[in-house]
mmCIF file with all atom_site columns, C-alpha atoms in Angstrom:
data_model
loop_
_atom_site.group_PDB
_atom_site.id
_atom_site.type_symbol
_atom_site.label_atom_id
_atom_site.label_alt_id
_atom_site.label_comp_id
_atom_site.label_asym_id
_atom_site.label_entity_id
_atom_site.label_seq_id
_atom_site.pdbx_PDB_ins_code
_atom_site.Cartn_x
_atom_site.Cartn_y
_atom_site.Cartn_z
_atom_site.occupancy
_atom_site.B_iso_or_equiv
_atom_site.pdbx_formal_charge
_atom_site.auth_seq_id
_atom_site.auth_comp_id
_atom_site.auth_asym_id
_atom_site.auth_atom_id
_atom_site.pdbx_PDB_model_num
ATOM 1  C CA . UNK A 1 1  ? 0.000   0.000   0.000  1.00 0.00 ? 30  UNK A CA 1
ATOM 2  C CA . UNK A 1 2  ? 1.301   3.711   -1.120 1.00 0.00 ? 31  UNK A CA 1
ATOM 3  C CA . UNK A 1 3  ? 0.582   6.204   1.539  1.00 0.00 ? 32  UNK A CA 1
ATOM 4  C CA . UNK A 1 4  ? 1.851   9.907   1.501  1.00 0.00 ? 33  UNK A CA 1
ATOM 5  C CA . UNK A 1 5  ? 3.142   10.263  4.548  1.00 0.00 ? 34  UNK A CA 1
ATOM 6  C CA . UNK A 1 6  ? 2.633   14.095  4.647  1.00 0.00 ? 35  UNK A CA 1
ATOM 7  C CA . UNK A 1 7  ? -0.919  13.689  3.674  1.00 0.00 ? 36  UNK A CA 1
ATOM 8  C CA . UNK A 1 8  ? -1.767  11.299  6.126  1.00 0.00 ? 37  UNK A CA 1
ATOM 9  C CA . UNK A 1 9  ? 0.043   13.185  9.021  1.00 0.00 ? 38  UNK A CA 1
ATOM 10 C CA . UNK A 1 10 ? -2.262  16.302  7.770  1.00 0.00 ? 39  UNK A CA 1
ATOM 11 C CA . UNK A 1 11 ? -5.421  14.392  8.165  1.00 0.00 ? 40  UNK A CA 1
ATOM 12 C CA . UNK A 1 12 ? -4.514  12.635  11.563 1.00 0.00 ? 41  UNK A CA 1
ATOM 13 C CA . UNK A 1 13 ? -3.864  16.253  13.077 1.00 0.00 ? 42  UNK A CA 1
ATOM 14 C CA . UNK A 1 14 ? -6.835  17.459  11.791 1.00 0.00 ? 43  UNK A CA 1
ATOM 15 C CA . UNK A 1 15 ? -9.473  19.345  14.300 1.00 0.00 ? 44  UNK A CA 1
ATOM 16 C CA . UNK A 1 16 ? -11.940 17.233  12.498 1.00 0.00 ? 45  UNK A CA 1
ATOM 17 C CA . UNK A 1 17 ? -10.737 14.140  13.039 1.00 0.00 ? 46  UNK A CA 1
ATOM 18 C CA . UNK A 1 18 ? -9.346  14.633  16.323 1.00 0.00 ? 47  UNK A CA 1
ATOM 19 C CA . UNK A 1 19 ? -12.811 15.783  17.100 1.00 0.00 ? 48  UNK A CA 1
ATOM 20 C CA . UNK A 1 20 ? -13.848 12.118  16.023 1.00 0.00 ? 49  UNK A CA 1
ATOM 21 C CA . UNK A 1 21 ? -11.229 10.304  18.290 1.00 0.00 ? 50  UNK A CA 1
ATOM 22 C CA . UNK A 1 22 ? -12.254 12.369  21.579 1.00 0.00 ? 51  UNK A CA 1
ATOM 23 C CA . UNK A 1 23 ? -15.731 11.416  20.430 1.00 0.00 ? 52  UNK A CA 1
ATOM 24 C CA . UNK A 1 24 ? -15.197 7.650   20.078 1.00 0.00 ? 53  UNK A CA 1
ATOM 25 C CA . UNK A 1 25 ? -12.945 7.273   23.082 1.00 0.00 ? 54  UNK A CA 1
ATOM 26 C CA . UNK A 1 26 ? -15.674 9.227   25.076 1.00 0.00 ? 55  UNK A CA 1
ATOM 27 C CA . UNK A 1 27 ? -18.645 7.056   23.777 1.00 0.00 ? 56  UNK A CA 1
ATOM 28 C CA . UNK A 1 28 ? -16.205 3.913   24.417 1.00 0.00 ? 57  UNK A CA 1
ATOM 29 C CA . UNK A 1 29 ? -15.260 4.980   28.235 1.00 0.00 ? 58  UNK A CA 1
ATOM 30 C CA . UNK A 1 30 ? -19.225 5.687   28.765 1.00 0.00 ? 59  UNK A CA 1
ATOM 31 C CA . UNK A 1 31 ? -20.273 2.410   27.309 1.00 0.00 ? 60  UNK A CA 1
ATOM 32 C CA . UNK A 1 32 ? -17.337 0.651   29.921 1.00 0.00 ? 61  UNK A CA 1
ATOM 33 C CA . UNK A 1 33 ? -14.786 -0.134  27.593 1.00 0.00 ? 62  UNK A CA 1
ATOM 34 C CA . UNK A 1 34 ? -11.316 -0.082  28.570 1.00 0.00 ? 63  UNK A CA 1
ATOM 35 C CA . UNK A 1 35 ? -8.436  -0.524  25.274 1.00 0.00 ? 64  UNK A CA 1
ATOM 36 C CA . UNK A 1 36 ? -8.935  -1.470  21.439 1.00 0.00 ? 65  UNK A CA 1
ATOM 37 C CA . UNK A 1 37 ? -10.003 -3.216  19.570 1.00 0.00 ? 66  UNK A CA 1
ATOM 38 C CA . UNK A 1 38 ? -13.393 -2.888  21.724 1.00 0.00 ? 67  UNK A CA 1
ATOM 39 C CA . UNK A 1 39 ? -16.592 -3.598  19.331 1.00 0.00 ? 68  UNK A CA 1
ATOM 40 C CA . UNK A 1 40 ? -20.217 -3.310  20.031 1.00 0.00 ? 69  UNK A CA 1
ATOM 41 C CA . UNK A 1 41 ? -23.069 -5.123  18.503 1.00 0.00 ? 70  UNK A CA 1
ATOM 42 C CA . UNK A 1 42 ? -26.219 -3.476  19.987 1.00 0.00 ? 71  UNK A CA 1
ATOM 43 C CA . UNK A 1 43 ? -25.180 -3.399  23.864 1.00 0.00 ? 72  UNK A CA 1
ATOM 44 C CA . UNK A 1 44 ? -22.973 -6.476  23.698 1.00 0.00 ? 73  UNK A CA 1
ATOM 45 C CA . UNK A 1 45 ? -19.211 -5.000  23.930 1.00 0.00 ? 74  UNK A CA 1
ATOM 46 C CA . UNK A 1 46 ? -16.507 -7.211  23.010 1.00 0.00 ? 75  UNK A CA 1
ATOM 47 C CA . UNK A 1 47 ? -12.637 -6.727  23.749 1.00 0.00 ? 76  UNK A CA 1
ATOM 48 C CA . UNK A 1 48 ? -9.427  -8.054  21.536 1.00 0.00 ? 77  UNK A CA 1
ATOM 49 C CA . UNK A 1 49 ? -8.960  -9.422  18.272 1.00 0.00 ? 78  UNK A CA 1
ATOM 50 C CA . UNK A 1 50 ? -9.906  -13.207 19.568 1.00 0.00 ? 79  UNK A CA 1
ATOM 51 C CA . UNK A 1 51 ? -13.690 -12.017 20.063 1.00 0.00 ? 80  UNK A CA 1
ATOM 52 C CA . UNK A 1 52 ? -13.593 -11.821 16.620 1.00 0.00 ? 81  UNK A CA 1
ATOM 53 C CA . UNK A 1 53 ? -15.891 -14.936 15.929 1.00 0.00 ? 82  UNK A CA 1
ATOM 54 C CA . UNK A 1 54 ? -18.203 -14.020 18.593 1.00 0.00 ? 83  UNK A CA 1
ATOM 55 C CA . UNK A 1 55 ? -18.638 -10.724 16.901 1.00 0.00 ? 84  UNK A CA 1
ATOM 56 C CA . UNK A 1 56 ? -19.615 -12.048 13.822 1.00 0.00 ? 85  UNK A CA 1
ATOM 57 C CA . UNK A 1 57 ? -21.918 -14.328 15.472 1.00 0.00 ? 86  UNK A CA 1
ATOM 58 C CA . UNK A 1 58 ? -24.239 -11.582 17.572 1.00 0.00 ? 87  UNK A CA 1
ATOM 59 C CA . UNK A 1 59 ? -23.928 -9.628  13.927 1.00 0.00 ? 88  UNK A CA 1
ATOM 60 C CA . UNK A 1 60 ? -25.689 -12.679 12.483 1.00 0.00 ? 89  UNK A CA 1
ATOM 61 C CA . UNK A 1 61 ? -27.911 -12.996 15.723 1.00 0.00 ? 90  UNK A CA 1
ATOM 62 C CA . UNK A 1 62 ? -28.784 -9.310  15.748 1.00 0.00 ? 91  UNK A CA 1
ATOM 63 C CA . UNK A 1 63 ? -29.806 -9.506  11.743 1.00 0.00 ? 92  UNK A CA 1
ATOM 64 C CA . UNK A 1 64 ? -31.370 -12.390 12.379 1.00 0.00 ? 93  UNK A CA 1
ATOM 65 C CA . UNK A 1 65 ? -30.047 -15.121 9.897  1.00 0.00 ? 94  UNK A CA 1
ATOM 66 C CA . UNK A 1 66 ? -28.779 -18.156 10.497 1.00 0.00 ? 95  UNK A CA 1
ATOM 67 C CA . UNK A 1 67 ? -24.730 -18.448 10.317 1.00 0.00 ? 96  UNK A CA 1
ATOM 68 C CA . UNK A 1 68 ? -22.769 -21.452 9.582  1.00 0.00 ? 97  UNK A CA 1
ATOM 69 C CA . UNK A 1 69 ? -20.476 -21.851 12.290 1.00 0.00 ? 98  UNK A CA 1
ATOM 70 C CA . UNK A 1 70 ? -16.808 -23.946 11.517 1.00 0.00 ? 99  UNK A CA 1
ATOM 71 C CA . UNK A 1 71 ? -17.771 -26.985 12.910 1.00 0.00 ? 100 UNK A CA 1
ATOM 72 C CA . UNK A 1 72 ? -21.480 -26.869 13.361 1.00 0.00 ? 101 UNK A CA 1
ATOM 73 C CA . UNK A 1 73 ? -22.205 -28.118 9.560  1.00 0.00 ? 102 UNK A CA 1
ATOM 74 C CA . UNK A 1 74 ? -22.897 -32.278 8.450  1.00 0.00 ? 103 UNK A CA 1
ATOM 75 C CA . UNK A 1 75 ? -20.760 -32.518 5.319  1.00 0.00 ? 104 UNK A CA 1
#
C-alpha cells in the first residue's frame, strides 16, 4: 500500500478528526470499555482481536439469519 506520509500526518492532526477520536474514546469509556479493539453489537461489547468470531456471530444474531459456524455443519 502507497501512503503519503505528509498527507496522512495532515489528516490525523486534523481538528476534524481529532474531534472524532475524543468522540469515540468518550462514547467507548461511557459504554465501559477499557483498550482497542473494543466492538459493540447493539449493547454487547466485546474486547481483543480473539472475540472476533463471537462478533460475527451476535452480527448474524442481531440480523437475524442463520450463520454457519466452523464446525457446526454435516458434510
Amino acid at each position: 500500500i502507497e501512503l503519503n506520509l505528509t498527507d496522512f500526518e495532515t489528516s490525523i492532526s486534523s481538528k476534524n478528526n481529532l474531534k472524532h477520536l475524543q468522540d469515540n474514546t468518550n462514547e467507548l469509556i461511557q459504554r465501559g470499555g477499557f483498550g482497542s479493539p473494543t466492538m459493540f453489537v447493539d449493547n454487547d461489547m466485546y474486547y481483543g482481536n480473539d472475540r472476533m468470531p463471537l462478533v460475527e456471530f451476535s452480527i448474524g444474531r442481531a440480523s437475524g439469519k442463520i450463520l454457519v459456524l466452523p464446525g457446526q455443519h454435516d458434510t
